[in-house]
XYZ file of C-alpha atoms in Angstrom:
233
model
C -22.135 51.410 -28.845
C -24.897 52.702 -26.931
C -28.369 51.083 -26.326
C -31.587 52.978 -25.806
C -33.590 52.304 -22.793
C -37.082 53.696 -21.907
C -35.994 56.373 -24.373
C -32.678 57.093 -22.291
C -29.144 56.463 -24.190
C -27.106 53.997 -21.614
C -23.513 53.295 -21.958
C -23.129 49.142 -21.350
C -20.819 48.627 -18.440
C -17.254 47.490 -19.476
C -16.711 43.757 -19.258
C -14.110 43.041 -16.524
C -11.456 41.035 -17.835
C -9.315 38.979 -15.172
C -5.652 38.304 -16.134
C -4.462 35.251 -15.512
C -1.464 36.612 -13.617
C -3.847 37.341 -11.196
C -4.575 33.694 -10.303
C -2.593 31.973 -7.344
C 1.019 30.969 -8.396
C 1.284 26.969 -8.911
C 3.540 24.945 -6.340
C 6.725 24.454 -7.876
C 6.560 20.583 -9.763
C 8.772 18.369 -8.380
C 9.098 14.480 -7.201
C 8.189 15.321 -3.712
C 4.813 17.157 -4.964
C 4.194 14.170 -7.318
C 4.547 11.264 -4.625
C 2.509 13.550 -2.188
C -0.253 13.706 -4.426
C -0.273 10.341 -5.730
C -0.506 9.167 -1.970
C -3.303 11.633 -1.174
C -5.325 10.190 -4.227
C -4.178 6.309 -3.581
C -5.736 7.110 0.099
C -8.969 8.573 -1.117
C -9.677 6.281 -4.183
C -7.528 3.425 -3.898
C -5.394 2.098 -6.364
C -7.650 2.231 -9.137
C -7.820 5.947 -8.874
C -3.993 6.449 -9.078
C -2.982 7.467 -12.701
C -0.320 10.028 -13.983
C -3.289 11.506 -15.909
C -5.147 12.163 -12.096
C -1.857 13.167 -10.290
C -1.262 15.692 -13.049
C -4.988 17.100 -13.170
C -4.388 17.544 -9.287
C -1.377 19.388 -9.961
C -2.959 21.528 -12.787
C -0.178 20.383 -15.080
C -0.043 18.000 -18.180
C 0.774 14.393 -17.900
C 3.688 14.784 -19.906
C 5.375 17.343 -17.332
C 5.558 14.237 -15.029
C 8.136 12.441 -16.956
C 10.961 14.699 -16.095
C 10.501 13.604 -12.428
C 9.117 9.834 -12.594
C 9.925 7.499 -15.764
C 6.033 5.664 -15.262
C 3.434 4.604 -13.156
C 5.408 2.025 -12.043
C 8.326 4.158 -10.920
C 5.548 6.502 -9.006
C 4.491 2.906 -7.577
C 7.805 2.552 -6.121
C 8.210 5.680 -4.681
C 4.841 5.904 -2.922
C 5.342 2.471 -1.721
C 9.088 3.704 -0.414
C 7.239 7.086 1.331
C 4.842 4.995 3.362
C 7.706 2.434 4.444
C 9.142 5.489 6.267
C 6.129 4.918 8.469
C 7.225 1.789 9.956
C 8.640 1.331 12.861
C 11.609 -1.070 13.629
C 13.197 -1.911 17.083
C 16.126 0.031 17.688
C 19.060 -1.329 19.665
C 19.525 -5.448 20.862
C 17.645 -4.811 23.671
C 14.319 -7.818 24.285
C 13.881 -11.002 22.442
C 14.611 -10.869 18.726
C 11.654 -12.817 17.294
C 9.032 -10.603 19.232
C 10.887 -7.706 18.038
C 10.822 -9.230 14.558
C 7.346 -9.860 14.649
C 6.682 -6.345 15.832
C 8.494 -4.617 12.724
C 6.714 -6.933 10.380
C 2.931 -5.962 11.984
C 4.207 -2.346 11.709
C 5.002 -3.042 8.047
C 1.453 -4.682 7.860
C -0.508 -2.024 9.140
C 1.211 0.835 7.101
C 0.082 -0.843 3.920
C -3.613 -1.291 5.238
C -3.660 1.946 6.341
C -3.991 3.025 2.402
C -6.625 1.448 0.476
C -4.694 -0.653 -2.501
C -1.174 -0.219 -1.448
C -1.025 -3.757 -0.528
C -1.517 -4.358 -3.788
C 1.204 -2.166 -5.032
C 3.639 -4.048 -2.587
C 2.955 -7.295 -4.301
C 3.360 -5.826 -7.565
C 6.373 -3.711 -6.977
C 10.316 -3.970 -6.324
C 11.005 -1.013 -3.859
C 14.669 0.327 -4.100
C 13.877 3.700 -1.978
C 16.042 4.549 1.120
C 13.224 3.463 3.786
C 13.153 -0.070 2.068
C 16.986 -0.406 2.597
C 16.387 0.692 6.456
C 13.552 -2.011 6.572
C 15.608 -4.581 4.896
C 18.728 -4.151 7.189
C 16.458 -3.792 10.446
C 15.276 -7.069 9.565
C 18.637 -8.810 8.281
C 19.693 -7.527 11.711
C 17.427 -9.121 13.885
C 17.478 -12.167 12.269
C 21.385 -12.216 12.913
C 20.772 -11.697 16.326
C 18.633 -14.904 16.243
C 21.662 -16.725 14.825
C 20.197 -17.344 11.141
C 22.996 -17.510 9.094
C 23.215 -14.804 6.286
C 22.372 -16.600 3.105
C 19.499 -18.144 4.849
C 18.436 -14.633 6.308
C 18.380 -13.041 2.741
C 16.238 -15.492 1.422
C 13.996 -15.258 4.676
C 13.538 -11.313 4.242
C 11.887 -11.924 1.062
C 9.653 -14.514 2.567
C 8.706 -12.536 5.433
C 7.855 -9.512 3.626
C 5.688 -11.498 0.924
C 3.614 -13.155 3.498
C 3.024 -9.661 5.406
C 2.137 -7.999 1.942
C -0.334 -10.872 1.035
C -2.085 -10.630 4.329
C -2.591 -6.796 4.245
C -3.592 -7.322 0.662
C -6.260 -9.770 1.852
C -7.679 -7.349 4.259
C -7.757 -4.798 2.256
C -9.496 -6.843 -0.314
C -12.447 -7.464 2.223
C -12.487 -3.931 3.020
C -13.296 -3.088 -0.587
C -16.234 -5.658 -1.042
C -14.773 -9.296 -1.155
C -16.946 -9.937 1.758
C -19.481 -11.076 -0.693
C -16.588 -13.334 -2.358
C -15.606 -15.016 1.164
C -19.278 -16.033 1.713
C -19.591 -17.743 -0.980
C -16.300 -19.645 -0.590
C -17.974 -20.652 3.013
C -20.963 -21.356 1.833
C -19.537 -23.392 -1.090
C -17.043 -25.547 1.476
C -19.858 -25.657 4.153
C -22.429 -27.918 2.031
C -19.861 -30.491 1.120
C -21.138 -33.675 1.752
C -19.246 -35.544 4.216
C -18.850 -38.499 2.354
C -17.086 -37.194 -0.739
C -15.020 -34.443 0.932
C -14.479 -35.473 4.915
C -11.939 -33.277 5.485
C -13.388 -30.172 4.837
C -16.707 -31.308 6.051
C -14.971 -32.333 9.585
C -13.136 -28.877 9.556
C -15.826 -26.776 8.513
C -15.663 -22.601 10.043
C -12.452 -23.616 10.913
C -11.325 -23.325 7.788
C -11.977 -19.429 7.554
C -11.291 -18.535 11.380
C -8.904 -16.497 12.762
C -7.479 -13.092 11.037
C -4.830 -11.724 13.157
C -4.022 -14.751 14.912
C -3.401 -16.875 11.427
C -1.279 -13.986 10.327
C 0.912 -14.321 13.466
C 1.206 -18.284 13.465
C 2.208 -17.987 9.479
C 5.002 -15.815 11.042
C 5.734 -18.274 13.830
C 5.650 -21.022 10.812
C 8.066 -19.037 8.808
C 10.395 -18.088 11.261
C 10.644 -21.564 12.889
C 11.175 -23.044 9.248
C 13.921 -20.249 8.702
C 15.791 -21.302 11.503
C 15.593 -25.299 11.118
C 15.519 -25.310 7.117
C 19.092 -24.872 5.546
C 18.860 -23.205 2.386
C 19.991 -25.233 -0.786
């Protein structure tokens, strides 16, 4: 087709067609790539931003393609959590006070959860079963054994200690996400009670909300002391 322009016959420029083959090749899809992408999304957007659809979009594929590698979102949560558990530092060998080393491992677990927004909530709702959880459990059981805790009691103690640590990390994460307003409401509600109707609350006042890390450490001591002195039924 020719176009007349100011009396001249001009030939239009041919349209440039880009072949799809000229696009960069996508990285091969794998469980490793899916977990890494999910962890990046969790770090940026929190738990609300983690979905199979969003992971698939980042990987430039359809959500259905992910089911070859992960059964559902729950399994993806478990895989992401186990990946992060690989960052937990557990003491090697048997040197040093076992209680101090046990608390250090649990603090490391707490910090690993808190480092990614929403991950502590994942830990509270997921039962991890990957290799890093296996290693962490083995380390905690070995430390409890060094402290003289009998095996059956140690098995239950690990669950209690990890649950306490996950809940502490989740509470910190909630405050980072804007729950300071809710905390202030609770402080105002308890701070305005009548000394006649609620004398204990009135007497304690701000002490009910004091501490953070020290409260967590105290809670660990309460649990460890309880494990040492309370037989399992």
